[in-house]
Amino acid sequence: MTDAPVTREYRTGSDPRTLRDALGCFATGVTVVTCLDSAGVPIGLTANSFTSLSLDPPLLLVCVAKMAASAEPLSKARNFAVNVLQTEQQPASITFSTRVEDRFGCTAWSMGEHGVPVLLDSLSVFECARHAIHDGGDHFILVGEVKKATFEPGLDPLLYFRGSYRRLHFD
Ligand SMILES: Cc1cc2nc3c(=O)[nH]c(=O)nc-3n(C[C@H](O)[C@H](O)[C@H](O)COP(=O)(O)O)c2cc1C
């Protein structure tokens, strides 16, 4: 006996909703990108557009919406950090992606070696020097040269897929 054929229901379109939903099919981790503004105040926003770019030299990138309040300080900061979140840091992801008065007041952090705020208990942290900024439509692409990488091998990542937070699932 053969299995019944699977019916697939692909959705197609060039409208913004279809584009967003199609892009949301790409499962990612979640990061919080941090820096200090020109007055020395910690700044940070949640971002899942993080990508490793080059090993030699060690480069990574993150895409930041030009409309974001963090855009200006992040584009000017000499150094920034990418904090890759683990499962228990979903509250931090929410804090750094919503209108919270004092994001760093309700999140455990410390100052990193390279003068950037680092979120405690992260899965990994990349302290970077700004390498380049490229235009990208309504975002800019912030490229950093990694000065220090830190990771905890025993923690599981916080994931994001189709607009929801997820966890790794092994059968
Ligand atoms: C899972 C997730 C991923 C996000 N990824 C990005 C991103 O890559 N780039 C970006 O500019 N905003 C991203 N956002 C939206 C910002 O976190 C959100 O607009 C935030 O409020 C910006 O803060 P700000 O205006 O204080 O800078 C993401 C939000 C969530 C929940």
PDB file of C-alpha atoms and ligand atoms in Angstrom:
ATOM      1  CA  MET A   1       0.000   0.000   0.000  1.00  0.00           C
ATOM      2  CA  THR A   2       1.395   3.437  -0.925  1.00  0.00           C
ATOM      3  CA  ASP A   3       0.937   6.569   1.190  1.00  0.00           C
ATOM      4  CA  ALA A   4      -1.669   9.125   0.035  1.00  0.00           C
ATOM      5  CA  PRO A   5      -0.003  12.011  -1.835  1.00  0.00           C
ATOM      6  CA  VAL A   6       0.767  15.016   0.364  1.00  0.00           C
ATOM      7  CA  THR A   7      -1.147  18.140  -0.613  1.00  0.00           C
ATOM      8  CA  ARG A   8       1.080  21.211  -0.381  1.00  0.00           C
ATOM      9  CA  GLU A   9      -0.546  24.607  -0.152  1.00  0.00           C
ATOM     10  CA  TYR A  10       2.107  27.056  -1.321  1.00  0.00           C
ATOM     11  CA  ARG A  11       1.208  30.740  -1.116  1.00  0.00           C
ATOM     12  CA  THR A  12       2.698  33.035  -3.742  1.00  0.00           C
ATOM     13  CA  GLY A  13       2.747  36.788  -4.186  1.00  0.00           C
ATOM     14  CA  SER A  14       4.771  39.961  -4.436  1.00  0.00           C
ATOM     15  CA  ASP A  15       2.807  41.872  -1.770  1.00  0.00           C
ATOM     16  CA  PRO A  16       4.469  42.865   1.533  1.00  0.00           C
ATOM     17  CA  ARG A  17       2.459  40.358   3.630  1.00  0.00           C
ATOM     18  CA  THR A  18       3.469  37.385   1.490  1.00  0.00           C
ATOM     19  CA  LEU A  19       7.076  38.598   1.456  1.00  0.00           C
ATOM     20  CA  ARG A  20       7.170  38.934   5.249  1.00  0.00           C
ATOM     21  CA  ASP A  21       5.563  35.525   5.758  1.00  0.00           C
ATOM     22  CA  ALA A  22       7.929  33.891   3.250  1.00  0.00           C
ATOM     23  CA  LEU A  23      10.967  35.497   4.929  1.00  0.00           C
ATOM     24  CA  GLY A  24       9.640  34.327   8.312  1.00  0.00           C
ATOM     25  CA  CYS A  25      10.101  30.726   7.085  1.00  0.00           C
ATOM     26  CA  PHE A  26      13.844  31.204   7.582  1.00  0.00           C
ATOM     27  CA  ALA A  27      14.466  30.071  11.170  1.00  0.00           C
ATOM     28  CA  THR A  28      17.039  32.165  13.034  1.00  0.00           C
ATOM     29  CA  GLY A  29      18.587  32.679  16.403  1.00  0.00           C
ATOM     30  CA  VAL A  30      17.954  35.920  18.281  1.00  0.00           C
ATOM     31  CA  THR A  31      20.533  38.542  19.268  1.00  0.00           C
ATOM     32  CA  VAL A  32      20.601  41.820  21.164  1.00  0.00           C
ATOM     33  CA  VAL A  33      23.012  44.322  19.593  1.00  0.00           C
ATOM     34  CA  THR A  34      24.472  46.759  22.128  1.00  0.00           C
ATOM     35  CA  CYS A  35      26.694  49.829  22.240  1.00  0.00           C
ATOM     36  CA  LEU A  36      27.128  53.070  24.184  1.00  0.00           C
ATOM     37  CA  ASP A  37      25.756  56.315  22.774  1.00  0.00           C
ATOM     38  CA  SER A  38      27.852  59.493  22.633  1.00  0.00           C
ATOM     39  CA  ALA A  39      26.848  60.313  26.244  1.00  0.00           C
ATOM     40  CA  GLY A  40      27.912  56.859  27.465  1.00  0.00           C
ATOM     41  CA  VAL A  41      24.336  55.575  27.866  1.00  0.00           C
ATOM     42  CA  PRO A  42      23.834  51.858  27.039  1.00  0.00           C
ATOM     43  CA  ILE A  43      21.796  51.247  23.870  1.00  0.00           C
ATOM     44  CA  GLY A  44      20.455  47.946  22.551  1.00  0.00           C
ATOM     45  CA  LEU A  45      17.934  46.376  20.230  1.00  0.00           C
ATOM     46  CA  THR A  46      16.792  42.860  19.397  1.00  0.00           C
ATOM     47  CA  ALA A  47      17.945  41.673  15.964  1.00  0.00           C
ATOM     48  CA  ASN A  48      17.745  38.370  14.108  1.00  0.00           C
ATOM     49  CA  SER A  49      19.466  39.661  10.959  1.00  0.00           C
ATOM     50  CA  PHE A  50      22.825  38.561  12.373  1.00  0.00           C
ATOM     51  CA  THR A  51      25.164  36.703   9.990  1.00  0.00           C
ATOM     52  CA  SER A  52      28.761  35.598  10.131  1.00  0.00           C
ATOM     53  CA  LEU A  53      30.568  37.169   7.189  1.00  0.00           C
ATOM     54  CA  SER A  54      34.279  36.371   7.127  1.00  0.00           C
ATOM     55  CA  LEU A  55      36.781  34.320   9.124  1.00  0.00           C
ATOM     56  CA  ASP A  56      39.930  36.110   7.922  1.00  0.00           C
ATOM     57  CA  PRO A  57      39.504  38.896   8.829  1.00  0.00           C
ATOM     58  CA  PRO A  58      36.854  37.903  11.423  1.00  0.00           C
ATOM     59  CA  LEU A  59      33.746  39.826  10.361  1.00  0.00           C
ATOM     60  CA  LEU A  60      30.043  39.627  11.179  1.00  0.00           C
ATOM     61  CA  LEU A  61      27.063  41.746  10.194  1.00  0.00           C
ATOM     62  CA  VAL A  62      23.692  42.820  11.461  1.00  0.00           C
ATOM     63  CA  CYS A  63      20.999  44.846   9.637  1.00  0.00           C
ATOM     64  CA  VAL A  64      19.509  47.779  11.549  1.00  0.00           C
ATOM     65  CA  ALA A  65      16.323  49.627  10.597  1.00  0.00           C
ATOM     66  CA  LYS A  66      17.090  53.284   9.860  1.00  0.00           C
ATOM     67  CA  MET A  67      13.875  54.172  11.743  1.00  0.00           C
ATOM     68  CA  ALA A  68      15.026  52.466  14.966  1.00  0.00           C
ATOM     69  CA  ALA A  69      15.969  54.772  17.845  1.00  0.00           C
ATOM     70  CA  SER A  70      19.166  52.715  18.220  1.00  0.00           C
ATOM     71  CA  ALA A  71      20.147  53.300  14.577  1.00  0.00           C
ATOM     72  CA  GLU A  72      21.986  56.570  15.083  1.00  0.00           C
ATOM     73  CA  PRO A  73      24.068  55.527  18.116  1.00  0.00           C
ATOM     74  CA  LEU A  74      24.829  52.132  16.540  1.00  0.00           C
ATOM     75  CA  SER A  75      25.968  53.755  13.290  1.00  0.00           C
ATOM     76  CA  LYS A  76      28.299  56.096  15.194  1.00  0.00           C
ATOM     77  CA  ALA A  77      29.653  53.782  17.889  1.00  0.00           C
ATOM     78  CA  ARG A  78      33.263  52.696  17.423  1.00  0.00           C
ATOM     79  CA  ASN A  79      32.520  49.414  19.169  1.00  0.00           C
ATOM     80  CA  PHE A  80      29.411  47.285  19.542  1.00  0.00           C
ATOM     81  CA  ALA A  81      28.502  43.820  20.809  1.00  0.00           C
ATOM     82  CA  VAL A  82      26.260  41.085  19.445  1.00  0.00           C
ATOM     83  CA  ASN A  83      24.764  39.056  22.295  1.00  0.00           C
ATOM     84  CA  VAL A  84      23.356  35.723  21.043  1.00  0.00           C
ATOM     85  CA  LEU A  85      20.463  34.751  23.302  1.00  0.00           C
ATOM     86  CA  GLN A  86      19.746  31.402  24.945  1.00  0.00           C
ATOM     87  CA  THR A  87      16.323  29.973  25.764  1.00  0.00           C
ATOM     88  CA  GLU A  88      16.008  31.652  29.176  1.00  0.00           C
ATOM     89  CA  GLN A  89      16.637  35.108  27.662  1.00  0.00           C
ATOM     90  CA  GLN A  90      13.301  35.401  25.863  1.00  0.00           C
ATOM     91  CA  PRO A  91      12.356  38.202  28.336  1.00  0.00           C
ATOM     92  CA  ALA A  92      15.466  40.124  27.207  1.00  0.00           C
ATOM     93  CA  SER A  93      14.466  39.689  23.559  1.00  0.00           C
ATOM     94  CA  ILE A  94      11.035  41.130  24.375  1.00  0.00           C
ATOM     95  CA  THR A  95      12.519  43.973  26.446  1.00  0.00           C
ATOM     96  CA  PHE A  96      14.895  45.020  23.651  1.00  0.00           C
ATOM     97  CA  SER A  97      12.217  44.872  20.936  1.00  0.00           C
ATOM     98  CA  THR A  98       9.409  46.753  22.685  1.00  0.00           C
ATOM     99  CA  ARG A  99       8.898  50.182  24.264  1.00  0.00           C
ATOM    100  CA  VAL A 100      10.487  49.637  27.654  1.00  0.00           C
ATOM    101  CA  GLU A 101      11.584  52.775  29.515  1.00  0.00           C
ATOM    102  CA  ASP A 102      14.877  51.414  30.866  1.00  0.00           C
ATOM    103  CA  ARG A 103      15.871  48.315  28.907  1.00  0.00           C
ATOM    104  CA  PHE A 104      19.148  47.857  30.783  1.00  0.00           C
ATOM    105  CA  GLY A 105      17.462  48.446  34.148  1.00  0.00           C
ATOM    106  CA  CYS A 106      15.557  45.172  33.869  1.00  0.00           C
ATOM    107  CA  THR A 107      18.317  43.106  32.227  1.00  0.00           C
ATOM    108  CA  ALA A 108      21.498  41.779  33.845  1.00  0.00           C
ATOM    109  CA  TRP A 109      24.542  43.195  32.068  1.00  0.00           C
ATOM    110  CA  SER A 110      28.117  44.285  32.616  1.00  0.00           C
ATOM    111  CA  MET A 111      30.667  46.341  30.743  1.00  0.00           C
ATOM    112  CA  GLY A 112      32.726  44.252  28.342  1.00  0.00           C
ATOM    113  CA  GLU A 113      36.467  44.465  27.765  1.00  0.00           C
ATOM    114  CA  HIS A 114      35.973  46.657  24.697  1.00  0.00           C
ATOM    115  CA  GLY A 115      33.730  49.251  26.355  1.00  0.00           C
ATOM    116  CA  VAL A 116      30.399  47.806  25.240  1.00  0.00           C
ATOM    117  CA  PRO A 117      27.488  46.527  27.352  1.00  0.00           C
ATOM    118  CA  VAL A 118      27.353  42.731  27.468  1.00  0.00           C
ATOM    119  CA  LEU A 119      24.217  40.830  28.513  1.00  0.00           C
ATOM    120  CA  LEU A 120      24.967  38.304  31.275  1.00  0.00           C
ATOM    121  CA  ASP A 121      24.081  34.621  30.708  1.00  0.00           C
ATOM    122  CA  SER A 122      24.117  34.964  26.920  1.00  0.00           C
ATOM    123  CA  LEU A 123      24.783  31.920  24.741  1.00  0.00           C
ATOM    124  CA  SER A 124      27.623  33.773  23.046  1.00  0.00           C
ATOM    125  CA  VAL A 125      28.908  37.338  22.801  1.00  0.00           C
ATOM    126  CA  PHE A 126      30.909  38.986  20.027  1.00  0.00           C
ATOM    127  CA  GLU A 127      32.607  42.253  20.964  1.00  0.00           C
ATOM    128  CA  CYS A 128      33.327  44.123  17.747  1.00  0.00           C
ATOM    129  CA  ALA A 129      34.947  47.221  16.331  1.00  0.00           C
ATOM    130  CA  ARG A 130      32.933  48.921  13.603  1.00  0.00           C
ATOM    131  CA  HIS A 131      34.424  47.817  10.269  1.00  0.00           C
ATOM    132  CA  ALA A 132      31.984  49.239   7.688  1.00  0.00           C
ATOM    133  CA  ILE A 133      28.429  50.456   7.198  1.00  0.00           C
ATOM    134  CA  HIS A 134      26.568  49.769   3.947  1.00  0.00           C
ATOM    135  CA  ASP A 135      23.224  51.069   2.778  1.00  0.00           C
ATOM    136  CA  GLY A 136      20.408  48.526   2.561  1.00  0.00           C
ATOM    137  CA  GLY A 137      17.129  50.191   1.668  1.00  0.00           C
ATOM    138  CA  ASP A 138      15.242  50.971   4.869  1.00  0.00           C
ATOM    139  CA  HIS A 139      18.042  49.272   6.864  1.00  0.00           C
ATOM    140  CA  PHE A 140      21.801  49.687   7.022  1.00  0.00           C
ATOM    141  CA  ILE A 141      24.231  46.823   7.210  1.00  0.00           C
ATOM    142  CA  LEU A 142      26.565  47.163  10.167  1.00  0.00           C
ATOM    143  CA  VAL A 143      29.746  45.139   9.700  1.00  0.00           C
ATOM    144  CA  GLY A 144      31.910  44.507  12.753  1.00  0.00           C
ATOM    145  CA  GLU A 145      35.384  43.087  13.180  1.00  0.00           C
ATOM    146  CA  VAL A 146      35.293  40.626  16.054  1.00  0.00           C
ATOM    147  CA  LYS A 147      37.741  41.572  18.797  1.00  0.00           C
ATOM    148  CA  LYS A 148      36.587  39.022  21.355  1.00  0.00           C
ATOM    149  CA  ALA A 149      34.273  36.002  21.123  1.00  0.00           C
ATOM    150  CA  THR A 150      32.811  34.268  24.198  1.00  0.00           C
ATOM    151  CA  PHE A 151      30.452  31.288  24.332  1.00  0.00           C
ATOM    152  CA  GLU A 152      28.950  28.789  26.762  1.00  0.00           C
ATOM    153  CA  PRO A 153      28.911  25.306  25.157  1.00  0.00           C
ATOM    154  CA  GLY A 154      26.179  23.938  27.451  1.00  0.00           C
ATOM    155  CA  LEU A 155      23.341  26.361  26.685  1.00  0.00           C
ATOM    156  CA  ASP A 156      20.571  26.037  24.045  1.00  0.00           C
ATOM    157  CA  PRO A 157      19.682  28.862  21.639  1.00  0.00           C
ATOM    158  CA  LEU A 158      16.548  30.970  21.621  1.00  0.00           C
ATOM    159  CA  LEU A 159      15.070  30.598  18.124  1.00  0.00           C
ATOM    160  CA  TYR A 160      12.645  32.661  16.047  1.00  0.00           C
ATOM    161  CA  PHE A 161      10.452  31.179  13.304  1.00  0.00           C
ATOM    162  CA  ARG A 162       7.255  32.446  11.659  1.00  0.00           C
ATOM    163  CA  GLY A 163       6.953  35.304  14.133  1.00  0.00           C
ATOM    164  CA  SER A 164       7.216  33.113  17.253  1.00  0.00           C
ATOM    165  CA  TYR A 165       9.934  32.166  19.705  1.00  0.00           C
ATOM    166  CA  ARG A 166      10.969  28.520  19.459  1.00  0.00           C
ATOM    167  CA  ARG A 167      13.352  26.052  21.021  1.00  0.00           C
ATOM    168  CA  LEU A 168      15.439  23.255  19.566  1.00  0.00           C
ATOM    169  CA  HIS A 169      13.555  19.982  19.494  1.00  0.00           C
ATOM    170  CA  PHE A 170      15.315  16.669  19.113  1.00  0.00           C
ATOM    171  CA  ASP A 171      13.317  13.432  18.691  1.00  0.00           C
TER     172      ASP A 171
HETATM  173  C1  LIG B   1      12.907  38.455  16.921  1.00  0.00           C
HETATM  174  C2  LIG B   1      13.091  39.887  16.473  1.00  0.00           C
HETATM  175  C3  LIG B   1      14.078  40.182  15.559  1.00  0.00           C
HETATM  176  C4  LIG B   1      14.287  41.509  15.139  1.00  0.00           C
HETATM  177  N1  LIG B   1      15.294  41.756  14.258  1.00  0.00           N
HETATM  178  C5  LIG B   1      15.566  43.041  13.909  1.00  0.00           C
HETATM  179  C6  LIG B   1      16.687  43.321  13.069  1.00  0.00           C
HETATM  180  O1  LIG B   1      17.399  42.447  12.626  1.00  0.00           O
HETATM  181  N2  LIG B   1      16.933  44.626  12.780  1.00  0.00           N
HETATM  182  C7  LIG B   1      16.145  45.651  13.264  1.00  0.00           C
HETATM  183  O2  LIG B   1      16.436  46.818  12.962  1.00  0.00           O
HETATM  184  N3  LIG B   1      15.083  45.399  14.056  1.00  0.00           N
HETATM  185  C8  LIG B   1      14.787  44.118  14.402  1.00  0.00           C
HETATM  186  N4  LIG B   1      13.732  43.851  15.223  1.00  0.00           N
HETATM  187  C9  LIG B   1      12.891  44.953  15.686  1.00  0.00           C
HETATM  188  C10 LIG B   1      13.536  45.781  16.806  1.00  0.00           C
HETATM  189  O3  LIG B   1      14.019  44.965  17.854  1.00  0.00           O
HETATM  190  C11 LIG B   1      12.475  46.731  17.378  1.00  0.00           C
HETATM  191  O4  LIG B   1      11.961  47.549  16.337  1.00  0.00           O
HETATM  192  C12 LIG B   1      13.005  47.594  18.506  1.00  0.00           C
HETATM  193  O5  LIG B   1      11.914  48.158  19.201  1.00  0.00           O
HETATM  194  C13 LIG B   1      13.914  48.724  18.044  1.00  0.00           C
HETATM  195  O6  LIG B   1      14.256  49.466  19.174  1.00  0.00           O
HETATM  196  P1  LIG B   1      14.726  50.992  19.092  1.00  0.00           P
HETATM  197  O7  LIG B   1      13.698  51.719  18.239  1.00  0.00           O
HETATM  198  O8  LIG B   1      14.790  51.439  20.513  1.00  0.00           O
HETATM  199  O9  LIG B   1      16.071  50.967  18.434  1.00  0.00           O
HETATM  200  C14 LIG B   1      13.487  42.545  15.657  1.00  0.00           C
HETATM  201  C15 LIG B   1      12.485  42.229  16.594  1.00  0.00           C
HETATM  202  C16 LIG B   1      12.303  40.917  17.007  1.00  0.00           C
HETATM  203  C17 LIG B   1      11.241  40.604  18.028  1.00  0.00           C
END
